[in-house]
């Protein structure tokens, strides 16, 4: 079906305004379909004109426009033409819709723990017409009055406060104006905990089988919710406008979370079943703060079209890390931002699909999906930090408040945001915006022993970016100098640089958006000096410089491995521990080292993890992270057998099902877990997480028959949910000989694009990423994928996923060519 174009949206918005949406959903018709009735009140600026309504139904029973019946057969390719409009109009549609299994639209999932069904709406991007008839674009906002019929034992939640008016019948209070993609309904036997803060009723909800986890984690989540509300009220000076604030943890969710006003949805893996590190709790807290920031940036003021996605995501990212670092216990959250989010963003900048933060072309709604990436999130947040440094925090906050108040319940775009910022700042931001917001690319910073700081701009995306940053030197763990400056030329001499310092660190405070090249002396000193360094932000910058250096072929992977084995066992920050280890285990070792060196490198990772595990304080985050890395990398059959059987486990992991699955998946990769063993562990964990982990373990077995089964499930089983496909794809490439896996590179380019016949774009793009033949680091793989990307049957999202993963494979090839 055609995706709405920017031009079509602009023309429709000039013609009509939508006042009210009345939606009635019947969720009591079985497991496949639901009823949807919609009554839309809208006006037309040019009576007699025509437009179209968006509707993607299984069947359409009746349509009326201004009381006149319309033939349901008029709906073609998801569009219903509406002709001869009056100044004021009412269109009514009664239809039957299908539940989804791919996390888009109205998703229905069965919890294997108890057989209960759960429904949630994820109308993101362009899925709203699969739930109700609508004018589906961000700038046709309207109030919503929603009613729901559901099985009598179900609970219903949504954007407005839900009231049970009769057995199985619920009405949701009418909302303030919302964009279509923010509307949600969650229904099922959800369990809840409740609280209240500053006059705002708060609720957190989850599947019944997660009630214990919900009650255990609820107090901490309520605390962060309250702290975030207070921070945003102080910062924005605009009250939260959407009434109740519900947070619903839902199954099989594609994203991390979705900012539906008054009813935020989260992936329910965030309700940790077992042991959780401080970093994991911090990430969940940051996600809570991120989605809440959207209540202002995105929900109260919505982008006019998808080219200004950054007005939603960059602000939510920046505001969330600011909130957690200032208003919660996670005062060090910017450390995690540097090693996790910025690394994600730098990878996106190095890919051929890099794009500007603002105004990235989105000619149609589907193409906008590609821009939900590390540039719109991490780079955008970093650029906003630079804007604060450029104009000052007082002017920044004043501009934000003015923008929100002048556009509330409406839509905005880059030029309007800049206008309020310029008024608060008192001078033009055109040059700053052109360099930072409107031009792609990331600069490289380097500091030499003579004190010269250089800025190298990418040739493909030249821009004169001014960097507010600091540089520092360290010796024997102590800071010996730190200088703050603004670098607005290609190079500058930095005062106070002590050339004898063991480590010279450009951007030591991680204040700007730039990759860092370390000088030769600093790189050589890292194995000795990095373990001694107390400054966690500087360590994050240094770890990041090692990783991006490997990816850019400027650092030998063997040197990086030496740094890891020397410094990682002494790392005290669990965010750095887990993220750095993940980079080595999942990408650096399997991709950048030659095949003959992989086993030895994994043994070194396992030894580093064992060393850390043996000396870490029992029950500490360091012990937990080390245990997980050890479980994922060791080849010690006796240890694996003991742990999967529940013997010799650290006390905090004795009943941790997720840890047990890490162990079993390692055994599966090593050929030590047959179907009987996997089924036995699965029988002890009959949850959704257990089912998915079992699929990943089966796909991880190295045998040719097992690989053939896994690939057939990925490429041909239309009954598999989005999460099941992700689990299978993740397990598939984690093991097996290159000889056995090589044919699946060709299968990938042949089979994955065909999944578009039944899988939604959001889910398919994720599968295309996870199923990519990343282990086959060969020029033949490059040729296969490049040829596939030229095919007309490959969707834009799959093409983007292929291209981004291909760029990573090409980075590995370039590194091997230089260093192997």
PDB file of N, CA, C and O in Angstrom, residues 77 192 236 274 309 324 532 602 608 641:
ATOM      1  N   UNK A  77      -6.311   0.330  -1.816  1.00  0.00           N
ATOM      2  CA  UNK A  77      -4.935   0.502  -1.328  1.00  0.00           C
ATOM      3  C   UNK A  77      -4.890   1.338  -0.051  1.00  0.00           C
ATOM      4  O   UNK A  77      -4.019   2.195   0.128  1.00  0.00           O
ATOM      5  N   UNK A 192      -1.637  -4.022  38.405  1.00  0.00           N
ATOM      6  CA  UNK A 192      -1.247  -2.619  38.518  1.00  0.00           C
ATOM      7  C   UNK A 192      -0.762  -2.271  39.914  1.00  0.00           C
ATOM      8  O   UNK A 192      -1.129  -2.921  40.901  1.00  0.00           O
ATOM      9  N   UNK A 236      10.771  23.421  32.170  1.00  0.00           N
ATOM     10  CA  UNK A 236       9.904  23.914  31.108  1.00  0.00           C
ATOM     11  C   UNK A 236       8.993  25.043  31.569  1.00  0.00           C
ATOM     12  O   UNK A 236       8.530  25.841  30.755  1.00  0.00           O
ATOM     13  N   UNK A 274      15.565 -11.315  37.013  1.00  0.00           N
ATOM     14  CA  UNK A 274      16.625 -11.770  37.905  1.00  0.00           C
ATOM     15  C   UNK A 274      17.440 -10.602  38.408  1.00  0.00           C
ATOM     16  O   UNK A 274      16.943  -9.486  38.571  1.00  0.00           O
ATOM     17  N   UNK A 309      11.842  15.022  12.967  1.00  0.00           N
ATOM     18  CA  UNK A 309      11.861  14.007  14.022  1.00  0.00           C
ATOM     19  C   UNK A 309      12.756  14.427  15.184  1.00  0.00           C
ATOM     20  O   UNK A 309      12.475  14.137  16.351  1.00  0.00           O
ATOM     21  N   UNK A 324      18.137  12.652  34.646  1.00  0.00           N
ATOM     22  CA  UNK A 324      18.666  11.598  35.511  1.00  0.00           C
ATOM     23  C   UNK A 324      19.940  12.046  36.215  1.00  0.00           C
ATOM     24  O   UNK A 324      20.168  11.698  37.375  1.00  0.00           O
ATOM     25  N   UNK A 532      44.277   2.827  36.270  1.00  0.00           N
ATOM     26  CA  UNK A 532      44.557   3.715  37.392  1.00  0.00           C
ATOM     27  C   UNK A 532      43.682   4.964  37.404  1.00  0.00           C
ATOM     28  O   UNK A 532      43.671   5.703  38.387  1.00  0.00           O
ATOM     29  N   UNK A 602      38.728 -15.085  22.232  1.00  0.00           N
ATOM     30  CA  UNK A 602      37.608 -15.354  23.148  1.00  0.00           C
ATOM     31  C   UNK A 602      38.122 -15.955  24.451  1.00  0.00           C
ATOM     32  O   UNK A 602      37.578 -15.676  25.532  1.00  0.00           O
ATOM     33  N   UNK A 608      39.846 -12.813  31.285  1.00  0.00           N
ATOM     34  CA  UNK A 608      39.673 -11.509  31.937  1.00  0.00           C
ATOM     35  C   UNK A 608      38.410 -11.509  32.791  1.00  0.00           C
ATOM     36  O   UNK A 608      38.390 -10.970  33.913  1.00  0.00           O
ATOM     37  N   UNK A 641      28.348 -26.806  32.817  1.00  0.00           N
ATOM     38  CA  UNK A 641      27.431 -27.860  33.254  1.00  0.00           C
ATOM     39  C   UNK A 641      26.968 -27.614  34.686  1.00  0.00           C
ATOM     40  O   UNK A 641      25.780 -27.794  35.003  1.00  0.00           O
TER      41      UNK A 641
END
